[in-house]
XYZ file of C-alpha atoms in Angstrom:
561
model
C -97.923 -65.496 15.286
C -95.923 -62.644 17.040
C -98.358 -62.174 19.742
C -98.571 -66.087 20.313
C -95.585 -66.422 21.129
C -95.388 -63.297 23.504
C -98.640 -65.030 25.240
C -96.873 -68.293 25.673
C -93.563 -66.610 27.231
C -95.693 -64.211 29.244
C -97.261 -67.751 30.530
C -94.382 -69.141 31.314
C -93.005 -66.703 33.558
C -90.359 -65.571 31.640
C -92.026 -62.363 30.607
C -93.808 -60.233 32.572
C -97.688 -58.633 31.196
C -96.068 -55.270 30.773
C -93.239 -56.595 28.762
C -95.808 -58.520 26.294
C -97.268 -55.523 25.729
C -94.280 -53.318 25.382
C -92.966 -55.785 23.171
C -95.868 -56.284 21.051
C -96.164 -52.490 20.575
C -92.385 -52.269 19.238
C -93.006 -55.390 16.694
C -96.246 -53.647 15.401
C -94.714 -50.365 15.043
C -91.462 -51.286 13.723
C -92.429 -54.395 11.610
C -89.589 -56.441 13.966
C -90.004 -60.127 14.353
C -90.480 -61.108 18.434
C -86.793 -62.662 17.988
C -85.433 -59.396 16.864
C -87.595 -57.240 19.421
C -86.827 -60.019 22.221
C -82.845 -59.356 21.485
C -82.874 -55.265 21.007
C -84.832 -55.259 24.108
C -81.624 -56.382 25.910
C -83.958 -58.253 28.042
C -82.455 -61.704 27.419
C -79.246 -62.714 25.735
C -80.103 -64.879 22.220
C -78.880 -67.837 23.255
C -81.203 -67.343 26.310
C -84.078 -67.439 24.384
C -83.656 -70.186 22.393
C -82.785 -72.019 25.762
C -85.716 -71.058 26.603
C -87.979 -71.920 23.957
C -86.623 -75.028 23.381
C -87.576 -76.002 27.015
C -91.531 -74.832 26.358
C -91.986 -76.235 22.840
C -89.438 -79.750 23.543
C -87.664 -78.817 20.700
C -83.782 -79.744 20.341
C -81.338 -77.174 20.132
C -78.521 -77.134 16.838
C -75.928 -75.002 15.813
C -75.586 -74.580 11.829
C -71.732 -75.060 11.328
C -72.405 -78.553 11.570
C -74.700 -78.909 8.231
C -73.819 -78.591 4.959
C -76.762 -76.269 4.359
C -75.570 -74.160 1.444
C -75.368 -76.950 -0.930
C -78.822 -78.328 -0.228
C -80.203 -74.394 -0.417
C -79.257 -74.476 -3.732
C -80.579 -77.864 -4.820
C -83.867 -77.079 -3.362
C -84.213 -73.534 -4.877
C -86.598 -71.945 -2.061
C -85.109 -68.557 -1.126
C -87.893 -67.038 -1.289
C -89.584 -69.386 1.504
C -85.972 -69.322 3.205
C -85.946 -65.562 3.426
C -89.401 -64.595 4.076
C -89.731 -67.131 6.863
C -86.115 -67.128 8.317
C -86.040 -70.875 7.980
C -83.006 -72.666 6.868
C -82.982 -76.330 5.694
C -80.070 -78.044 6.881
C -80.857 -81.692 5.819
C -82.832 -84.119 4.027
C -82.343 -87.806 4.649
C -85.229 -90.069 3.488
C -88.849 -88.521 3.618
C -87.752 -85.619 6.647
C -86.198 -81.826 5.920
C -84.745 -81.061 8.932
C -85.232 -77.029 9.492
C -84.282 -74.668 11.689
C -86.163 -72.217 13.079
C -85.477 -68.970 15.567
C -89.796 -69.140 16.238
C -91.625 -72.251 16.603
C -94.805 -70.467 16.525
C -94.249 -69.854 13.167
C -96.290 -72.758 11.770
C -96.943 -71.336 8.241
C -93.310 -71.865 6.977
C -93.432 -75.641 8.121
C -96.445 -76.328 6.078
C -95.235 -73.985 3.371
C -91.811 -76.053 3.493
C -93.854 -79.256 3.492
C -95.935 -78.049 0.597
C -92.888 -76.754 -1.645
C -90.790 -80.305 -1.042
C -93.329 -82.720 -0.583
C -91.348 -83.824 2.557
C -92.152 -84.338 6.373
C -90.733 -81.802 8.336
C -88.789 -81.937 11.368
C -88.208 -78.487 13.256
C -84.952 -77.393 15.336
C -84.159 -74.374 17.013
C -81.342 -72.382 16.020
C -80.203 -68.684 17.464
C -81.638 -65.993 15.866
C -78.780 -64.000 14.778
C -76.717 -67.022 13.980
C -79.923 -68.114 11.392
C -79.928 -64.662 10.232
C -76.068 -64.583 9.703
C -76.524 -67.864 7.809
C -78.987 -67.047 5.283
C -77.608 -63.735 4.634
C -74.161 -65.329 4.208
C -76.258 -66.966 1.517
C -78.347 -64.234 -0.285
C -76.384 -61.839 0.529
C -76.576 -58.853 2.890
C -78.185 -56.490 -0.119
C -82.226 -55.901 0.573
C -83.298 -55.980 -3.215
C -87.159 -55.248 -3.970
C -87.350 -58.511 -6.336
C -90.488 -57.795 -8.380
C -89.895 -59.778 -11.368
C -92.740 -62.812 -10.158
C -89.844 -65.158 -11.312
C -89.871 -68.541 -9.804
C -86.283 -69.573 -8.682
C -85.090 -72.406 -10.719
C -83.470 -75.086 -8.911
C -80.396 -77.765 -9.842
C -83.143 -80.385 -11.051
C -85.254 -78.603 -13.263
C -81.802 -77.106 -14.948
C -80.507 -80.216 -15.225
C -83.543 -81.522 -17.189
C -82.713 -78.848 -19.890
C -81.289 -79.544 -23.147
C -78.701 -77.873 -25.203
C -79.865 -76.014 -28.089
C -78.876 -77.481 -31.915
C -77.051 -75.351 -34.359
C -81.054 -75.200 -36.736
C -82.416 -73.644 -33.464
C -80.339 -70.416 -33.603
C -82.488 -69.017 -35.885
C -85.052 -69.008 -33.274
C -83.161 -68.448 -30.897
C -85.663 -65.361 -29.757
C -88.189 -67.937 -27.649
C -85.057 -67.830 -25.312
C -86.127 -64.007 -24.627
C -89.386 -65.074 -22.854
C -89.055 -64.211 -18.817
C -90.547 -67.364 -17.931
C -88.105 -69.698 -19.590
C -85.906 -71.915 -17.027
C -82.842 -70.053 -18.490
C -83.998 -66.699 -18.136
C -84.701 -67.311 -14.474
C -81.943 -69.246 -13.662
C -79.615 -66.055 -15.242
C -82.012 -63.486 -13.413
C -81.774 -65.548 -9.653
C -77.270 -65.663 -10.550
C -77.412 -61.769 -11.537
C -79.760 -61.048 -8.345
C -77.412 -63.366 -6.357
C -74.212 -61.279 -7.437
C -75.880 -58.252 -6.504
C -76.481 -59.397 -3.243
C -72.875 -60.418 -2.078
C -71.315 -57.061 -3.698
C -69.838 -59.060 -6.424
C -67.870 -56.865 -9.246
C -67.923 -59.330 -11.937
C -69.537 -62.892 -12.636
C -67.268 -65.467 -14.691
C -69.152 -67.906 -16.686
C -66.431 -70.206 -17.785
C -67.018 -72.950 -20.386
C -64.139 -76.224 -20.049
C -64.261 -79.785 -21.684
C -66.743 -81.730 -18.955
C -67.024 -78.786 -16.502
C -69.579 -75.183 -16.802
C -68.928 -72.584 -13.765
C -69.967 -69.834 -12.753
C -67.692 -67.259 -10.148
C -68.383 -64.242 -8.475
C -65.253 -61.970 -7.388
C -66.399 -60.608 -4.356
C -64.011 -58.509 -2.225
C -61.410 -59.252 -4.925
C -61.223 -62.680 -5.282
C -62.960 -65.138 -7.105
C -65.568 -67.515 -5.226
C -67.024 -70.506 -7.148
C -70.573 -69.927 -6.975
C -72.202 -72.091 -9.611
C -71.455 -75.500 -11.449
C -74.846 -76.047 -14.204
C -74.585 -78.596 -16.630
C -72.186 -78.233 -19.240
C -74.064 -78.597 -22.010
C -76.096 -75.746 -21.243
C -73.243 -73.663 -22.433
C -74.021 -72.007 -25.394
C -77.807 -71.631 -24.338
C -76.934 -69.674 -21.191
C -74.198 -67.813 -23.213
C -77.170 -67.298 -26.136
C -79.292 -65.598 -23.791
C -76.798 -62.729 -21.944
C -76.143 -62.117 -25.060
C -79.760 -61.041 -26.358
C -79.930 -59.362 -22.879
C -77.233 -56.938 -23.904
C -78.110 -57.028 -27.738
C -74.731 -58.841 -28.967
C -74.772 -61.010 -32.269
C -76.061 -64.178 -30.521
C -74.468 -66.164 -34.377
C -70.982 -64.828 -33.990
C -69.087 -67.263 -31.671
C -65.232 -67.021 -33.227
C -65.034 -63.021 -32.408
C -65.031 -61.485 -28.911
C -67.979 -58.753 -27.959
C -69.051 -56.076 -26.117
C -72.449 -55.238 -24.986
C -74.558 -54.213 -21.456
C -77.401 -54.956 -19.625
C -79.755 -52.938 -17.267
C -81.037 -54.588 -14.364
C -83.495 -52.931 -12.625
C -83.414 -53.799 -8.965
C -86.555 -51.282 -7.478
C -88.092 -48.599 -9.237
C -85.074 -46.306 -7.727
C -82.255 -48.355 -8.609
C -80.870 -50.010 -11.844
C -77.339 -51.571 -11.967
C -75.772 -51.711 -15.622
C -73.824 -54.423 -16.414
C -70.964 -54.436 -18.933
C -70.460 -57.931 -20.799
C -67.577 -59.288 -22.327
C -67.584 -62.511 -24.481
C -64.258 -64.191 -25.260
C -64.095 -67.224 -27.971
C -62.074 -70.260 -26.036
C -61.284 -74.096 -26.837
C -64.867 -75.343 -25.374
C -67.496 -72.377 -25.957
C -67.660 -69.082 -24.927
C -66.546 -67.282 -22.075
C -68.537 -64.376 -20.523
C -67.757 -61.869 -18.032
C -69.844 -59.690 -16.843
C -68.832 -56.252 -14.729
C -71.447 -54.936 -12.391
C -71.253 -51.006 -12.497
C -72.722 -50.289 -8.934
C -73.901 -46.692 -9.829
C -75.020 -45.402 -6.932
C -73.572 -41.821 -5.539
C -74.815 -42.985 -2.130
C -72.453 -44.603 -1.936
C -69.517 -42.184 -2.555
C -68.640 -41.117 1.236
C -64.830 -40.191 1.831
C -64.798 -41.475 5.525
C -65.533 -45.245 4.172
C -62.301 -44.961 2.016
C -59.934 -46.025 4.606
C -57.939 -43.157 4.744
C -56.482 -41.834 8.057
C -57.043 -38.125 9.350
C -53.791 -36.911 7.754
C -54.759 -38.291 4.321
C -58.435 -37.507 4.465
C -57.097 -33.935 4.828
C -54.380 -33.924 2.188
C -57.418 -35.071 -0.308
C -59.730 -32.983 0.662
C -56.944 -29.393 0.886
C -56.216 -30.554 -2.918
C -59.534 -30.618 -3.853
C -60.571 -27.508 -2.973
C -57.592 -25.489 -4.996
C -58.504 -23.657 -7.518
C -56.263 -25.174 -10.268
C -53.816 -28.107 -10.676
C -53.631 -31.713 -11.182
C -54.545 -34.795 -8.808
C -53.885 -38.290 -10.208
C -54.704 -41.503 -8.804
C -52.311 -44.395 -9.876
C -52.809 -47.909 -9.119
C -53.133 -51.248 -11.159
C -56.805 -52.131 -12.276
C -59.330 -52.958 -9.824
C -57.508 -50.632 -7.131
C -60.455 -48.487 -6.468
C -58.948 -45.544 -8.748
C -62.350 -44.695 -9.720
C -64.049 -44.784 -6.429
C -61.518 -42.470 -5.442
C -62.072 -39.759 -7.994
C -65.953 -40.004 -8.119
C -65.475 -39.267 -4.198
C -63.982 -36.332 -4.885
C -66.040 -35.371 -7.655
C -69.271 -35.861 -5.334
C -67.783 -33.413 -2.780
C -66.872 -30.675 -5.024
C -70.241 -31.539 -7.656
C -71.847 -28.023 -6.400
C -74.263 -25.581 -8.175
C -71.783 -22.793 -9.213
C -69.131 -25.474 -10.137
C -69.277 -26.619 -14.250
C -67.699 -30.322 -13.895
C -67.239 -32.380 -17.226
C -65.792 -35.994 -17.195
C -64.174 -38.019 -20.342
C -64.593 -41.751 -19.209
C -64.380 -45.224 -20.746
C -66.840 -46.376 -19.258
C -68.770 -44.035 -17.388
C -69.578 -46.192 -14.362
C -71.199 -44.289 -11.975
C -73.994 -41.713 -12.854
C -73.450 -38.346 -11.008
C -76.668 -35.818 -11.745
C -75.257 -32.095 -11.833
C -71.852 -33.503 -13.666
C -71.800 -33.538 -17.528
C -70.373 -36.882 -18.134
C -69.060 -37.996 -21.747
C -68.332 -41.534 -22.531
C -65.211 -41.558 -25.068
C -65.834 -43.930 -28.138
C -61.649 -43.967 -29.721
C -63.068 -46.344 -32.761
C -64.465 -43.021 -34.107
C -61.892 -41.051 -33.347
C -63.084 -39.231 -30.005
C -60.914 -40.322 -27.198
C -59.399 -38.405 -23.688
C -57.551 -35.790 -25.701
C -60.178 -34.897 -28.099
C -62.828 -34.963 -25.253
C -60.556 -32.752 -23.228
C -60.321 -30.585 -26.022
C -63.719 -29.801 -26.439
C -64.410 -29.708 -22.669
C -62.184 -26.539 -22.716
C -64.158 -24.677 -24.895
C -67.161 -25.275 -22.350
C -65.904 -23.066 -20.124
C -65.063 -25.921 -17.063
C -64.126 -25.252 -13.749
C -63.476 -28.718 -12.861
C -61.872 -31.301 -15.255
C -61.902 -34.938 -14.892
C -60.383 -37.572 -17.700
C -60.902 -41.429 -16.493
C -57.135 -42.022 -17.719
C -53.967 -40.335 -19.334
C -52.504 -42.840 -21.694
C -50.774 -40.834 -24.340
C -48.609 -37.670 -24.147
C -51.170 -35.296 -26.505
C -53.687 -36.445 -23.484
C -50.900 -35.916 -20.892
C -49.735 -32.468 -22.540
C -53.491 -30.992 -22.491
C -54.471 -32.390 -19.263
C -50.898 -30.269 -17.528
C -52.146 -27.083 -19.766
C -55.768 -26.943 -18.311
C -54.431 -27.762 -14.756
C -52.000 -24.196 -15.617
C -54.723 -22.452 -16.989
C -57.258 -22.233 -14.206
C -58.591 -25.568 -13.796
C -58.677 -28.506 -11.801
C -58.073 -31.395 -13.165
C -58.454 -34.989 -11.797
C -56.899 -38.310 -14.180
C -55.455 -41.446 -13.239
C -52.231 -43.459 -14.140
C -51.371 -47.670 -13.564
C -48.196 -47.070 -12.504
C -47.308 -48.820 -9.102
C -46.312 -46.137 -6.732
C -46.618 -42.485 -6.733
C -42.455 -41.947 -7.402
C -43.247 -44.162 -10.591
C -46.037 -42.044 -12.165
C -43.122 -38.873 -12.257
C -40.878 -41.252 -13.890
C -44.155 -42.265 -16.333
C -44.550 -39.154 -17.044
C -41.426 -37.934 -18.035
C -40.909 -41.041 -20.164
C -44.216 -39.571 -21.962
C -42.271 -36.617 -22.946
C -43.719 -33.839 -20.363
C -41.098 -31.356 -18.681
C -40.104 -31.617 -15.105
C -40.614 -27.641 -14.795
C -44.025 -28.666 -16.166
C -44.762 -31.768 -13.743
C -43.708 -29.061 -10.867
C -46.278 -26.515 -11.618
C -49.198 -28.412 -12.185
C -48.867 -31.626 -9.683
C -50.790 -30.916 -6.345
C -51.680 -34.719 -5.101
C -50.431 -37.712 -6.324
C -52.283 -40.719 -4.402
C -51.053 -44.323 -4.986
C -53.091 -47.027 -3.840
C -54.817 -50.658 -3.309
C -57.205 -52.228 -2.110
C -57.095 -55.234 0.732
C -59.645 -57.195 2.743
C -60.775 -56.587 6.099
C -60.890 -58.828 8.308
C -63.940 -60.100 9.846
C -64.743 -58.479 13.371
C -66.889 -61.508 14.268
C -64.143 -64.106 13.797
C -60.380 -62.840 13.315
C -58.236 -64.586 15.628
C -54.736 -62.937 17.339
C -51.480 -64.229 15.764
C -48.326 -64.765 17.449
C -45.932 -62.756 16.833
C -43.076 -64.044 14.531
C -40.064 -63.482 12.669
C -42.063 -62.233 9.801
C -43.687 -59.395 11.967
C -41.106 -58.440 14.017
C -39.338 -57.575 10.379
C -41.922 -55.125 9.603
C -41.508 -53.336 13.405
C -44.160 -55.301 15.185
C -43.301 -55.115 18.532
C -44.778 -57.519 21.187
C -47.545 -55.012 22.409
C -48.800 -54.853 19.136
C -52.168 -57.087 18.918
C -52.097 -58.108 15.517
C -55.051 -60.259 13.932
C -55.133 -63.195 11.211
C -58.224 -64.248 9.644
C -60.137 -67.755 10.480
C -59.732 -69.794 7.553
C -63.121 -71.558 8.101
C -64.640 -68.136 8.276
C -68.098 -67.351 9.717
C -71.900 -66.982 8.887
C -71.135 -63.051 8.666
C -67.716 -63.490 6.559
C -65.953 -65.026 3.317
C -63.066 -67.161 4.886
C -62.551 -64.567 6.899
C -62.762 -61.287 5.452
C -65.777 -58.978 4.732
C -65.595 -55.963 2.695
C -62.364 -54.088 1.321
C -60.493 -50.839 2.423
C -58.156 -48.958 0.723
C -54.156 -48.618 1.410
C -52.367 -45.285 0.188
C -49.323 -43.630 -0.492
C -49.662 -39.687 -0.434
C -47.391 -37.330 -2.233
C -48.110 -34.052 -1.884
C -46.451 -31.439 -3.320
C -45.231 -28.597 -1.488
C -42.699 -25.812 -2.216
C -39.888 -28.215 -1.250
C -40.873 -30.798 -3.331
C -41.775 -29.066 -6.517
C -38.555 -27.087 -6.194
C -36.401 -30.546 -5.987
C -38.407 -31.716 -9.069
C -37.606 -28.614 -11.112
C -33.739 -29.068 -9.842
C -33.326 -32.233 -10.973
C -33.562 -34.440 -8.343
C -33.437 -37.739 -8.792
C -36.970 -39.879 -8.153
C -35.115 -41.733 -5.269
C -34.306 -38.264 -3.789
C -37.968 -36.841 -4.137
C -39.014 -40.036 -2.386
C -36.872 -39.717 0.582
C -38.068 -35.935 0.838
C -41.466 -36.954 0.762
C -41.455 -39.240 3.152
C -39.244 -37.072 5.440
C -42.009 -34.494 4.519
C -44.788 -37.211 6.083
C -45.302 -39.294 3.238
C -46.779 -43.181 4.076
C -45.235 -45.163 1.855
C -47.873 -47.734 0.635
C -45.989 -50.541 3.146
C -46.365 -47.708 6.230
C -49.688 -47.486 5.359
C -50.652 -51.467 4.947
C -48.203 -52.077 8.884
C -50.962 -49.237 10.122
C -53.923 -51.077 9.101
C -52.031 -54.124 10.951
C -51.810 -52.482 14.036
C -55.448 -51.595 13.983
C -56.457 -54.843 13.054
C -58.388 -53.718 10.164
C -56.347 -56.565 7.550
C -53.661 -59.480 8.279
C -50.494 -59.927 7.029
C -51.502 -62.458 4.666
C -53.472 -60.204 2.760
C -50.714 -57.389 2.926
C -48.904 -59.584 1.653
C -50.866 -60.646 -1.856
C -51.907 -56.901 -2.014
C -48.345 -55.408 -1.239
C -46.139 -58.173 -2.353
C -43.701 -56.951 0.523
């Protein structure tokens, strides 16, 4: 198909002979389509070539916004046709699919499209990278080796599903077989999640509605809406998946699930079941284990930050604590650390609940408090290992406190976290908790406050005048400051793609140990610290404004300022 359609251009006149070949030895070697090797080529602009093409093959030209594509996607259920032929149905109106394609030569996915519908099928041409944009805007931008052999399951054959009776739970087991509409349809939502970097998936159970969210980049997104009376049968099976008592329905649970994506890479999944008026809610936390992952430079912190981390990290004793409420990217945070220092001649032991990410060369312990072996007692016995470097996933008690400023005294380093909202507020924390100032000022070496906030898309973000609002803040008029598109893009969520962090940095230095030993008051040691260099988390949010990195909008939900 490739070389067809490098023939026909090369016909035309719009390629010349050596070009073909050129061309056709990059596809072969690289596995490129000809779109993608006509467009890295820099030979043409994309919208050139689909002008072009759609004068050879009298095709018309469309743009995608246009269609309400994503809804009939998922009534159709063909992403695997979708994908592997970068064709995109856009509509269906009588016996015709309408679908866009970026090669015309490609005749296999028009029969295959014809085959899997039963439809007549009309092609368009649509630019390559706008196509691509689209369907990964759909399936994500993930590339997941999906060996399973499971069929997707589409809105129709769910629909035709019936709930099951309260004499089926008994047997509730035939729900375990991989072929079952359920456990495909459950596979294709946790594959799906995976795919758009989702952290948790809501399956949420009301009187005449059942949906199903994804949070991805920190909010939810609607993703889902299957029948409601499938409720408890979808519920039924995650819970065999992660081997919860599939009878009990009045108590909440906790279980996991392994999902193995390739034969390299497995996600676990924590699940949570919660009781409510109309059936049972799950969530379910993807753990995204992979130490790949885990570089400090995609943090989002400046030079003078980056530098302040990394100085603390490589002392030879003290404390660092992250503070921040829950889903603040605490834990990214300290496993970054941990990866850098995670070294041969370095003994590391973590106390976490859970342990989320799996780092090979670090002994990790998962705590289990309903027996009686929580952060202190785990810290306890890590110091009779002989550690150099101590982490504990969170100090929530003073014993825990009291032992974790000990081994930071006593020649270790130890890394914890706090929810407190600022780093002034995790002194005042931990005095409340009973622990000396004279002790806080010999064992603090970092404390790092932070959140996390969207970033805007670079494809779409549009300027925004400059107003009251940011001339408040110190916004002056050269400042180009960005707001995000509201209708968003093929390469976006309304707007924003991906997350970066926002921190407040207090280190402490002789200066500001010695005013926490004298007494000073937490207003006092703020003022020094900032007078020191400190970025408040504000200074550090108006920074990522400037650089057009997030909008004030999102500042603004994140910061509450």
């Amino acid at each position: 198909m490739q070389t067809n359609l490098l023939t026909i251009l090369r016909q035309a006149g719009i390629i010349t002979l050596a070009q073909e070949e050129s061309l056709t030895q990059q596809t072969m070697a690289s596995g490129l389509s000809v779109s993608e090797a006509l467009i890295t080529s820099d030979l043409f602009q994309a919208d050139e070539i689909t002008e072009q093409l759609s004068l050879i093959f009298g095709l018309s030209r469309t743009t995608l916004h246009q269609y309400e594509y994503a809804a009939l996607c998922q009534q159709l259920g063909l992403r695997e046709l979708i994908t592997r032929h970068n064709a995109l149905p856009l509509r269906q109106s009588n016996n015709t699919l309408m679908l866009a394609v970026s090669d015309p030569t490609n005749f296999q996915a028009e029969d295959d499209f014809r085959f899997a519908t039963g439809l007549q099928v009309e092609l368009v041409l649509a630019d390559f990278r706008e196509l691509t944009s689209a369907i990964r805007r759909l399936y994500g931008r993930a590339i997941i080796e999906d060996k399973s052999g499971l069929k997707e399951i589409n809105q129709e054959e769910l629909a035709h599903l019936v709930d099951i009776s309260q004499e089926e739970v008994e047997h509730i087991e035939d729900l375990s077989q991989d072929n079952s509409p359920v456990s495909r349809y459950i596979h294709q939502i946790l594959l799906d999640a995976v795919r758009k970097s989702a952290s948790d998936i809501h399956f949420e159970p009301y009187e005449n509605l059942y949906r199903v969210r994804l949070r991805c980049d920190g909010i939810l997104v609607e993703s889902q809406q299957p029948p409601s009376h499938l409720s408890r049968r979808l519920s039924a099976r995650i819970k065999i998946l992660s081997r919860l008592d599939i009878s009990e329905r009045r108590l909440p649970q906790d279980g996991r699930i392994k999902l193995k994506l390739n034969q390299e890479t497995a996600i676990d999944i924590r699940v949570s079941t919660l009781p409510t008026l109309f059936g049972e809610k799950l969530v379910l936390r993807l753990l995204h284990s992979n130490a790949s992952d885990l570089n400090i430079d995609k943090l989002g912190y400046n030079e003078h930050q980056k530098q302040l981390y990394l100085n603390a990290l490589q002392r030879p004793q003290g404390m660092i604590l992250m503070t921040g409420p829950t889903g603040s990217g605490k834990t990214v945070s300290l496993y970054t650390g941990l990866n850098i220092l995670n070294k041969p001649e370095i003994n590391i032991a973590t106390a976490e609940d859970p342990v989320e990410i799996n780092l090979p060369g670090i002994n990790q312990v998962q705590v289990q408090p309903q027996i009686g072996f929580g952060f202190s007692e785990a810290l306890r016995a890590f110091l009779r290992q002989d550690p150099d470097i101590i982490m504990l996933g969170e100090i929530r008690d003073l014993d825990t406190a009291e032992n974790a400023i000990k081994a930071s005294q006593t020649g270790h380093l130890v890394l914890s976290t706090l929810h407190t909202n600022s780093t002034a507020e995790t002194i005042i924390r931990l005095s409340n908790m009973g622990i000396e100032r004279f002790n806080l000022a010999g064992s603090l070496s970092l404390i790092i406050a932070q959140r996390l906030a969207r970033k805007l898309c670079s494809h779409c973000k549009i300027p925004q005048p400059l107003d009251a609002q940011l001339q408040h803040i110190g916004i002056v008029a050269t400042d180009l400051i960005y707001q995000a598109n509201p209708d968003g893009c093929n390469e976006c969520t309304l707007g924003y793609s991906g997350r970066t962090g926002i921190y407040e940095m207090m280190h402490f230095d002789e200066s500001l140990s010695e005013a926490l030993m004298t007494g000073a008051s937490i207003h006092e040691i703020e003022k020094l610290a900032i007078a020191n260099g400190m970025q408040t988390l504000q200074m550090s949010g108006i920074e990522k404004l400037r650089q057009g990195v997030t909008s004030l909008s999102e500042l603004k939900r994140v910061l509450h300022f």
